[in-house]
Coordinates of C-alpha atoms in Angstrom, one line a residue:
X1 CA 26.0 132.7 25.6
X2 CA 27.2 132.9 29.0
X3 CA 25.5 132.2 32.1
X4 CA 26.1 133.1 35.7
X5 CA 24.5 131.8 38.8
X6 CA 22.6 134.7 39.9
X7 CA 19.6 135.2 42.2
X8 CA 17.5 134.2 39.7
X9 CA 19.3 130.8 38.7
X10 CA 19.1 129.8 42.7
X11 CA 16.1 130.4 42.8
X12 CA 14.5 128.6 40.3
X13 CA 17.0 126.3 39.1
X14 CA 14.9 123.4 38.0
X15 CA 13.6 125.2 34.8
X16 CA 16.6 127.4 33.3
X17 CA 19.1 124.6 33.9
X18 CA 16.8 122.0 32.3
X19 CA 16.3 125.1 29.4
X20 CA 20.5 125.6 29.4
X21 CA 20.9 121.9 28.8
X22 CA 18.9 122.0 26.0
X23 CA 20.6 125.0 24.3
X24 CA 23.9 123.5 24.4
X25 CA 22.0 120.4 23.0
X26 CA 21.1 121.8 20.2
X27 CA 23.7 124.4 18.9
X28 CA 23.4 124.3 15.0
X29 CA 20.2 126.2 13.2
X30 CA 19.4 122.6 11.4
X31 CA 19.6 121.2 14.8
X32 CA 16.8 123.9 16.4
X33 CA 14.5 123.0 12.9
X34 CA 15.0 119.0 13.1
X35 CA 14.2 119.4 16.9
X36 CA 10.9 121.7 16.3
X37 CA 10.1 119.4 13.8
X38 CA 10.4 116.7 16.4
X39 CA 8.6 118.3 19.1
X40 CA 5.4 119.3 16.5
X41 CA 5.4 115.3 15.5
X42 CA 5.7 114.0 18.9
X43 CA 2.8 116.3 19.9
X44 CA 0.9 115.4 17.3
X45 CA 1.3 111.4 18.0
X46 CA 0.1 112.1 21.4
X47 CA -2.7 113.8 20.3
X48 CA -3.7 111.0 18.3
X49 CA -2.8 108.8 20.4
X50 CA -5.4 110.5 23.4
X51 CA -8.3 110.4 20.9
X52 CA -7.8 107.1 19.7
X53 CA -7.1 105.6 23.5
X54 CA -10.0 107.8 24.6
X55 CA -12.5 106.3 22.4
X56 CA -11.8 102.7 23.3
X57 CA -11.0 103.5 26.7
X58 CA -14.6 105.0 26.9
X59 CA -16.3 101.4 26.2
X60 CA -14.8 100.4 29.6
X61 CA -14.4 103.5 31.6
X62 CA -16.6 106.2 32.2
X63 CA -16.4 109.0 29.9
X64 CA -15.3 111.8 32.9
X65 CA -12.0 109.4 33.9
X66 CA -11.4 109.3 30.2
X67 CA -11.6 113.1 29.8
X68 CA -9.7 113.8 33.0
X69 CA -7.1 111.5 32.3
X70 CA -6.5 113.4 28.5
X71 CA -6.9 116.8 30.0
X72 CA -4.2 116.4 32.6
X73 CA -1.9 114.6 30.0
X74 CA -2.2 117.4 27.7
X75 CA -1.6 119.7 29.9
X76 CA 1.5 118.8 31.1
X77 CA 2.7 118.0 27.4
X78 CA 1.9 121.6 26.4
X79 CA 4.1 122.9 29.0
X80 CA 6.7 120.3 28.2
X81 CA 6.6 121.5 24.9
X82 CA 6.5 125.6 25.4
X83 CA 9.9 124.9 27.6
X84 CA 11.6 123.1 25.2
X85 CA 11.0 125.2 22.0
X86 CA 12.6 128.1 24.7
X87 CA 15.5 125.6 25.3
X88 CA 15.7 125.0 21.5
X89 CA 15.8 128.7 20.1
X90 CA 17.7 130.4 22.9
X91 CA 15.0 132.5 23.8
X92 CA 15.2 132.3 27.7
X93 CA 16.9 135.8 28.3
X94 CA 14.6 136.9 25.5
X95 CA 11.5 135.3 27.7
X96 CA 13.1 136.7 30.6
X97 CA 13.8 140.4 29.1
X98 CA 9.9 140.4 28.2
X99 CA 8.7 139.6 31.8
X100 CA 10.5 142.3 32.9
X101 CA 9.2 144.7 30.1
X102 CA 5.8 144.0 31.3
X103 CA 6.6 144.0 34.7
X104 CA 5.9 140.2 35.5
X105 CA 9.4 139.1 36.7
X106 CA 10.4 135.2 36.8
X107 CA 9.2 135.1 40.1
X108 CA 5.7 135.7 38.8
X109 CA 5.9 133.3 36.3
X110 CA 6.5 130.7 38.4
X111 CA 3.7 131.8 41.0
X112 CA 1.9 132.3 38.2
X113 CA 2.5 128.8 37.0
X114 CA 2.1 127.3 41.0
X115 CA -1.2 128.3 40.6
X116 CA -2.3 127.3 37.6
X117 CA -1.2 123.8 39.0
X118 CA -2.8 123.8 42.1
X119 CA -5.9 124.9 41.2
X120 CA -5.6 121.8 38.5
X121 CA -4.9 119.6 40.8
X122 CA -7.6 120.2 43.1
X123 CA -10.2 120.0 40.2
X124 CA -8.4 116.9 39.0
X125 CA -8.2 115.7 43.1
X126 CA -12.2 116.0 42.8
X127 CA -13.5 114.5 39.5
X128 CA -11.1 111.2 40.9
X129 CA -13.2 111.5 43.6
X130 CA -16.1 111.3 42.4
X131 CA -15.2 108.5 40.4
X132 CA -14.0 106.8 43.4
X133 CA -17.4 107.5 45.5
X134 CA -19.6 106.3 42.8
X135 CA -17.8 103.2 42.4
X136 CA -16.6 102.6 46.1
X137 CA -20.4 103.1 47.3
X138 CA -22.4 102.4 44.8
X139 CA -24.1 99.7 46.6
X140 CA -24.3 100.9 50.7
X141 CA -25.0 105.0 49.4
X142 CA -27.3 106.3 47.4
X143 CA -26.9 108.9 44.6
X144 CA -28.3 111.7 47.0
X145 CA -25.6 111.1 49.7
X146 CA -23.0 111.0 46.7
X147 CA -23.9 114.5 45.8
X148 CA -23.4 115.2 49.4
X149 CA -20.1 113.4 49.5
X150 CA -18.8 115.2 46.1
X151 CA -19.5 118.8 47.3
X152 CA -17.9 118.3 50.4
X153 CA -14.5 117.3 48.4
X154 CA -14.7 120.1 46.4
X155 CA -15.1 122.3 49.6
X156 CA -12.3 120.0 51.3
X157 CA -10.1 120.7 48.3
X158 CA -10.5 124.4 46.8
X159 CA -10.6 126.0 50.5
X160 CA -7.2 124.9 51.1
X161 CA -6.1 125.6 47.3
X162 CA -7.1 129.2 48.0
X163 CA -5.4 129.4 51.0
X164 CA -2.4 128.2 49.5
X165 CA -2.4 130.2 46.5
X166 CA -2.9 133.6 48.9
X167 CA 0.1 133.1 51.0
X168 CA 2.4 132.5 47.8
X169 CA 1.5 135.7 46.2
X170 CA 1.9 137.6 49.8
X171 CA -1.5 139.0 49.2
X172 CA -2.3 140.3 53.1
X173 CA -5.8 138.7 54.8
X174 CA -7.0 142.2 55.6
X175 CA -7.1 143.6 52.2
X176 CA -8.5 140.7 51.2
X177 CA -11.3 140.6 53.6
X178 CA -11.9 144.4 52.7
X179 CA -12.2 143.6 49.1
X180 CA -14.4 140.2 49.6
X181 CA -16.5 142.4 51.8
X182 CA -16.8 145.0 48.7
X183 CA -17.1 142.1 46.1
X184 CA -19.7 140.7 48.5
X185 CA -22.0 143.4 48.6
X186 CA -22.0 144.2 44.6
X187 CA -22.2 140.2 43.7
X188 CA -25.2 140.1 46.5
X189 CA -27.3 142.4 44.8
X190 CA -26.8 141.2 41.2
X191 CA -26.7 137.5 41.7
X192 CA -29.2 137.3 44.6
X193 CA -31.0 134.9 43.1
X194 CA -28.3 132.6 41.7
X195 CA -27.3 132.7 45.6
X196 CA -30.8 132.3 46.8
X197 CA -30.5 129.0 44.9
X198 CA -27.3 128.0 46.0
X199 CA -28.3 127.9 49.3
X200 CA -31.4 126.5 48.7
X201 CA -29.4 123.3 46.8
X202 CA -27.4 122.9 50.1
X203 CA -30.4 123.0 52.5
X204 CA -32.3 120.3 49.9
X205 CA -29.0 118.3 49.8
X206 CA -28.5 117.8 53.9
X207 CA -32.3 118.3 54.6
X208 CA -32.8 115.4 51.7
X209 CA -36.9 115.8 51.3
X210 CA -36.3 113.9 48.4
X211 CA -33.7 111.6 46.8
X212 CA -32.7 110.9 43.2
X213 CA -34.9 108.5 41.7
X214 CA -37.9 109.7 43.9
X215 CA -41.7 110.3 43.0
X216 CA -42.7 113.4 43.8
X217 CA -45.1 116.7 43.2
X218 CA -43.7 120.2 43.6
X219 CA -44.2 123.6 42.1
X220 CA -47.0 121.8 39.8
X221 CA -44.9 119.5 38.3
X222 CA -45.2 115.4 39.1
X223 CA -42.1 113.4 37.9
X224 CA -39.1 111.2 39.1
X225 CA -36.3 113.1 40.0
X226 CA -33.4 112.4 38.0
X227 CA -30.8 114.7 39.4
X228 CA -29.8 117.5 42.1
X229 CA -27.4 120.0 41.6
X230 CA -27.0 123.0 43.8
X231 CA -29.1 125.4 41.8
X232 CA -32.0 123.0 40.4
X233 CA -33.5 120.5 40.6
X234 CA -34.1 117.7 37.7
X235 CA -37.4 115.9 37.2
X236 CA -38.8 113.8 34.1
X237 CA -42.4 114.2 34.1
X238 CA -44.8 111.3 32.5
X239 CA -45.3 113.1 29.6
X240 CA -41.0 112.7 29.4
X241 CA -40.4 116.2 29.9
X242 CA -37.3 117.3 31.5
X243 CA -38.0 119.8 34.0
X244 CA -35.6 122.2 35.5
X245 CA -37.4 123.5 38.9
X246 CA -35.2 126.2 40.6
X247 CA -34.3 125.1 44.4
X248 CA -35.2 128.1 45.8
X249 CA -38.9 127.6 44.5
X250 CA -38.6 123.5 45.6
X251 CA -37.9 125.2 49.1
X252 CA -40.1 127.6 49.0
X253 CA -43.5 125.4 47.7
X254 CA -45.3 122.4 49.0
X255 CA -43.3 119.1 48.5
X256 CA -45.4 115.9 48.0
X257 CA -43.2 113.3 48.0
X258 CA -45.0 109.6 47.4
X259 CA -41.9 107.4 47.4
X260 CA -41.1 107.8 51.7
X261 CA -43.8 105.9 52.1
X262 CA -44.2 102.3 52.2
X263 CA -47.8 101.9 50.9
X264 CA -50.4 104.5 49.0
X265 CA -53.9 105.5 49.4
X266 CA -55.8 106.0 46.3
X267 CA -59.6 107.5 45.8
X268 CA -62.0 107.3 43.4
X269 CA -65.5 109.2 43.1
X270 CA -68.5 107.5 41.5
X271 CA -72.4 108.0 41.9
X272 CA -75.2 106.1 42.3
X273 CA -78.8 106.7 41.6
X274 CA -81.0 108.5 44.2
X275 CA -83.7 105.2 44.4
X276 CA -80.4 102.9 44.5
X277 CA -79.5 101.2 47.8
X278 CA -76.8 103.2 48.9
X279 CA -75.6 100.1 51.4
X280 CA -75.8 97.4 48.6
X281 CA -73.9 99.7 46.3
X282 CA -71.3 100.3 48.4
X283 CA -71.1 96.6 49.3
X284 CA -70.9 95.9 45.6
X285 CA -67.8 98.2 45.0
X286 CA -66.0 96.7 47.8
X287 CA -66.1 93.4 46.3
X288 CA -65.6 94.5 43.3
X289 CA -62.1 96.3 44.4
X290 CA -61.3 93.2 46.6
X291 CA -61.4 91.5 43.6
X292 CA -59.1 94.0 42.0
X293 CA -54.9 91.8 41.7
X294 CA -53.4 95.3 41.5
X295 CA -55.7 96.4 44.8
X296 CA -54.0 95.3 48.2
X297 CA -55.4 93.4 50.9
X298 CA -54.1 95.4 53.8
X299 CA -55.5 97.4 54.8
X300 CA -58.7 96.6 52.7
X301 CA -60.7 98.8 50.6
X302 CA -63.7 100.6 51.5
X303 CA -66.1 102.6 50.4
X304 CA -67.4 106.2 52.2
X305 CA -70.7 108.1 51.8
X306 CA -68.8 111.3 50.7
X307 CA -71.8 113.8 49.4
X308 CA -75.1 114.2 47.9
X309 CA -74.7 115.7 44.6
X310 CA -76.8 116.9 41.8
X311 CA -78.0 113.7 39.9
X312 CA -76.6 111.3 42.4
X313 CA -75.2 110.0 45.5
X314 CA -71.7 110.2 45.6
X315 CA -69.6 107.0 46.7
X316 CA -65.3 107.5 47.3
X317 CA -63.8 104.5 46.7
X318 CA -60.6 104.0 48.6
X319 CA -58.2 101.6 48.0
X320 CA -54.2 101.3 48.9
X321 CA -51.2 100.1 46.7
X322 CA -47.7 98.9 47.7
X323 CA -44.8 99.4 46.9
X324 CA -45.9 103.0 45.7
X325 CA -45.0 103.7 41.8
X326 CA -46.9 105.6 38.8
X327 CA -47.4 102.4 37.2
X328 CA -49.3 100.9 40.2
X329 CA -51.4 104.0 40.4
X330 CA -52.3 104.3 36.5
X331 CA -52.8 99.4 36.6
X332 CA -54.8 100.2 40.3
X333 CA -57.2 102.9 39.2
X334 CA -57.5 101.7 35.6
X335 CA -58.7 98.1 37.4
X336 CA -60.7 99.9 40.1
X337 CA -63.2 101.7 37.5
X338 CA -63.8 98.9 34.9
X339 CA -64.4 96.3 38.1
X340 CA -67.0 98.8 39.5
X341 CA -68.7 99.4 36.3
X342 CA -69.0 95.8 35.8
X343 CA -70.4 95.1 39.2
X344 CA -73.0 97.4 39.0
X345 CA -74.3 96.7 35.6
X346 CA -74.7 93.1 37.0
X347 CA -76.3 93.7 39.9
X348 CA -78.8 96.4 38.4
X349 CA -77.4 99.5 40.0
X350 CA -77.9 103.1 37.8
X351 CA -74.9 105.4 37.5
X352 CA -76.9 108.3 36.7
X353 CA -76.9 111.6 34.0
X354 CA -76.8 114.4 35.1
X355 CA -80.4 115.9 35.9
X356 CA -82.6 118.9 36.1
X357 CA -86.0 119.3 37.0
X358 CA -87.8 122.0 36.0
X359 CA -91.4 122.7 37.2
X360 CA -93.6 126.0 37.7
X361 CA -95.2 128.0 41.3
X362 CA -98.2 125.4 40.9
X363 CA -96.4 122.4 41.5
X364 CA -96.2 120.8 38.1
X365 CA -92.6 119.2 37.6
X366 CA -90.9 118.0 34.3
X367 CA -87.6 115.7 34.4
X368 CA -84.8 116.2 31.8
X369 CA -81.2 114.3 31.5
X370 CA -78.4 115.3 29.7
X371 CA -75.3 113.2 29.2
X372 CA -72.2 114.6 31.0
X373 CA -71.3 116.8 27.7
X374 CA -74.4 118.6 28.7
X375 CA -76.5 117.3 25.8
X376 CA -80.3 116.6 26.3
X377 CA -80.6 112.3 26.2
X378 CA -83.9 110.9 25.1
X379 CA -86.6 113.7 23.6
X380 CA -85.6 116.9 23.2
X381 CA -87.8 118.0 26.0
X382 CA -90.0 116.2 28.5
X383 CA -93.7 117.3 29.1
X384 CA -95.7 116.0 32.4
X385 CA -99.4 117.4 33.1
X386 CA -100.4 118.8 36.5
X387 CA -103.0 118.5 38.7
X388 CA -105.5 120.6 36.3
X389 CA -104.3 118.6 33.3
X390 CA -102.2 121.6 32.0
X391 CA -98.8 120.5 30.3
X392 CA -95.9 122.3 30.9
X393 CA -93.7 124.1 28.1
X394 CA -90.2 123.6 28.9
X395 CA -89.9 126.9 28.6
X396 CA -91.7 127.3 31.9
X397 CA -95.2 128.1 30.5
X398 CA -98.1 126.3 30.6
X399 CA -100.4 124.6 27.7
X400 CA -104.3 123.5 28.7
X401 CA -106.1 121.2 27.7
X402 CA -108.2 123.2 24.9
X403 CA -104.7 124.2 23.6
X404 CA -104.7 127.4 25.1
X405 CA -101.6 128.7 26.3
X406 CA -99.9 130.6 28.8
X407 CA -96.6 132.5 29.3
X408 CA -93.9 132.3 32.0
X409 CA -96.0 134.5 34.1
X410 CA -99.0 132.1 34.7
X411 CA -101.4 134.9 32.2
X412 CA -103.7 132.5 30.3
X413 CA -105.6 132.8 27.4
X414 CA -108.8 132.2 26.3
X415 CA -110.1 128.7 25.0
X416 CA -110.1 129.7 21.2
X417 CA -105.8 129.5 21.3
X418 CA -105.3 132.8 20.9
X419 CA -101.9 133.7 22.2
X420 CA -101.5 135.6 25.5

């Protein structure tokens, strides 16, 4: 087969020449068989060769420079080998005839091609990157701020790769402002939310409210974060849940974030009886917190009147830990109520029941406690006589003496017990 040095061959001579050489390498139809052969084996070996260097490569790289590295080597061995099966058989007029039957002219193909490599390049370009920010600032950056670096590679290396790829296919700006405009408006609408995100991850990522690794509360969910990406955001609860919380409802709740601050203020509620000192049992729950090892010294615990409530007087303890972690909360507060409870058994003072008094429009009273389930404690109801040495029914009637009794509305009956 003859060839000419035409247009075509000037303009692309790098690829049919290399494809001509091989043809008049390999003339014979055992020739083209024992090469195919050769190419499918040495394929094959690489292969092999990729899975078994990956795995062993993996115990001292990180997996994503291990899969980079084998994705970029077998990409450029598939396109080694495409060419050179071409080269074997002869078929480059037959590839070139079919680009033309379809309209795609060599020209194309090797836009076409351009592309393809440029685009893989820039996503290769930013995985190395990101490798080399995580191990160049591992130490002086944190996680958040390597997020921050990564994205901005990625915008540092696709904008230009677009740019590029544009001008070689002769595409003109207007039209393509006209059509991103278009595509704009129908991708707004359907993927506002996805957007609405997207943004959101970029305001959390520059704004940084919160860091990888941090303890926070948002949307009703308390965790650590373990990761930020620009649509959610990652967080491992205590219970070990993995919770994905959308960024666009992180930026748009209430963010409690107790890492940022150096120490934490904790409170605890507990009552004390109505005929207890008040003073005394707030001077015994200080002491007992001060002597409290996961309790710290500055600033020192205290103890505030906070409310009168049903059955007692409520005390709020108040006490601060440092550095601030879930673990120092759960060993602080567990430390805080059994040191409390043990003072105040010592020194005689009552946590009390819950309590109700019950008592009728003459002035006669009767006490009854239930537990904190709501169950009666003691006898299952609680008598007390009035001044006319009536009892009272819990019910809210009244018994006299003569056993004679009387219903809610005061009505009594006569001596003999009949029933009113």
């Amino acid at each position: 087969m003859a060839w000419s040095l035409d247009p075509l061959t000037v303009r692309i001579p790098w690829y049919w020449r290399w494809a001509l050489r091989i043809e008049e390498r390999f003339g014979t139809t055992f020739e083209q068989y024992a090469a195919t052969a050769a190419a499918i084996a040495a394929l094959l070996v690489l292969s092999a060769v990729l899975v078994v260097g990956g795995r062993r490569a993996s115990d001292r790289v990180e997996s994503d420079v291990v899969r980079t590295a084998q994705w970029a080597v077998v990409t450029a061995a598939t396109f080694v080998f495409t060419g050179f099966l071409v080269g074997v058989w002869q078929l480059t007029a037959e590839v070139e005839a079919a680009f033309e039957f379809i309209a795609v002219g060599p020209s194309d193909l090797i836009r076409a091609l351009v592309t393809v490599i440029v685009f893989a390049g820039a996503y290769t370009a930013t995985l190395l990157a990101r490798r080399a920010i995580a191990y160049g600032t591992g130490r002086v950056v944190s996680k958040h701020q390597q997020e921050i670096a990564h994205h901005i590679v990625q915008l540092v290396m696709f904008v230009p790769a677009v740019a590029f790829v544009v001008t070689l296919w002769g595409i003109p700006v207007q039209s393509l402002f006209l059509g991103a405009g278009a595509l704009g408006v129908v991708v707004g609408f359907a993927a506002r939310k996805t957007l609405s995100g997207a943004l959101a991850g970029f305001v959390i990522l520059f704004a940084r409210p919160f860091e990888v690794g941090d303890w926070i509360t948002v949307a009703d969910r308390e965790g650590i974060v373990t990761e930020v990406t620009l649509y959610n955001t990652q967080i491992r609860t205590f219970d070990e849940e993995h919770v994905l919380v959308p960024n666009d409802e992180v930026t748009g709740s209430e963010v409690i974030n107790f890492t940022r601050t150096d120490s934490l203020r904790l409170t605890t509620d507990v009552g004390v009886d109505y005929d207890a000192d008040i003073a005394a049992a707030a001077r015994v729950a200080t002491e007992a917190m001060e002597g409290c090892d996961a309790v710290n010294d500055t600033p020192p615990p205290d103890v505030i009147r906070r409310s009168f409530g049903d059955s007692a007087v409520v005390l709020r303890l108040r006490y601060w830990i440092q550095p601030p972690t879930i673990q120092r909360k759960w060993n602080a507060q567990n430390a805080v109520i059994e040191a409390v409870k043990a003072a105040f058994e010592r020194e005689g003072v009552r946590i009390p029941f819950p309590q109700r008094e019950l008592s009728d429009r003459g002035g006669a009273r009767a006490s009854v406690s239930t537990t904190a389930e709501g169950a009666e404690t003691g006898e299952a109801v609680a008598e007390a006589a009035d001044a006319n040495g009536r009892r009272v029914d819990p019910n809210g009637g009244k018994t006299d003496t003569d056993g004679g009794k009387a219903n809610s509305n005061g009505d009594e009956d006569a001596g003999d017990g009949g029933a009113a």
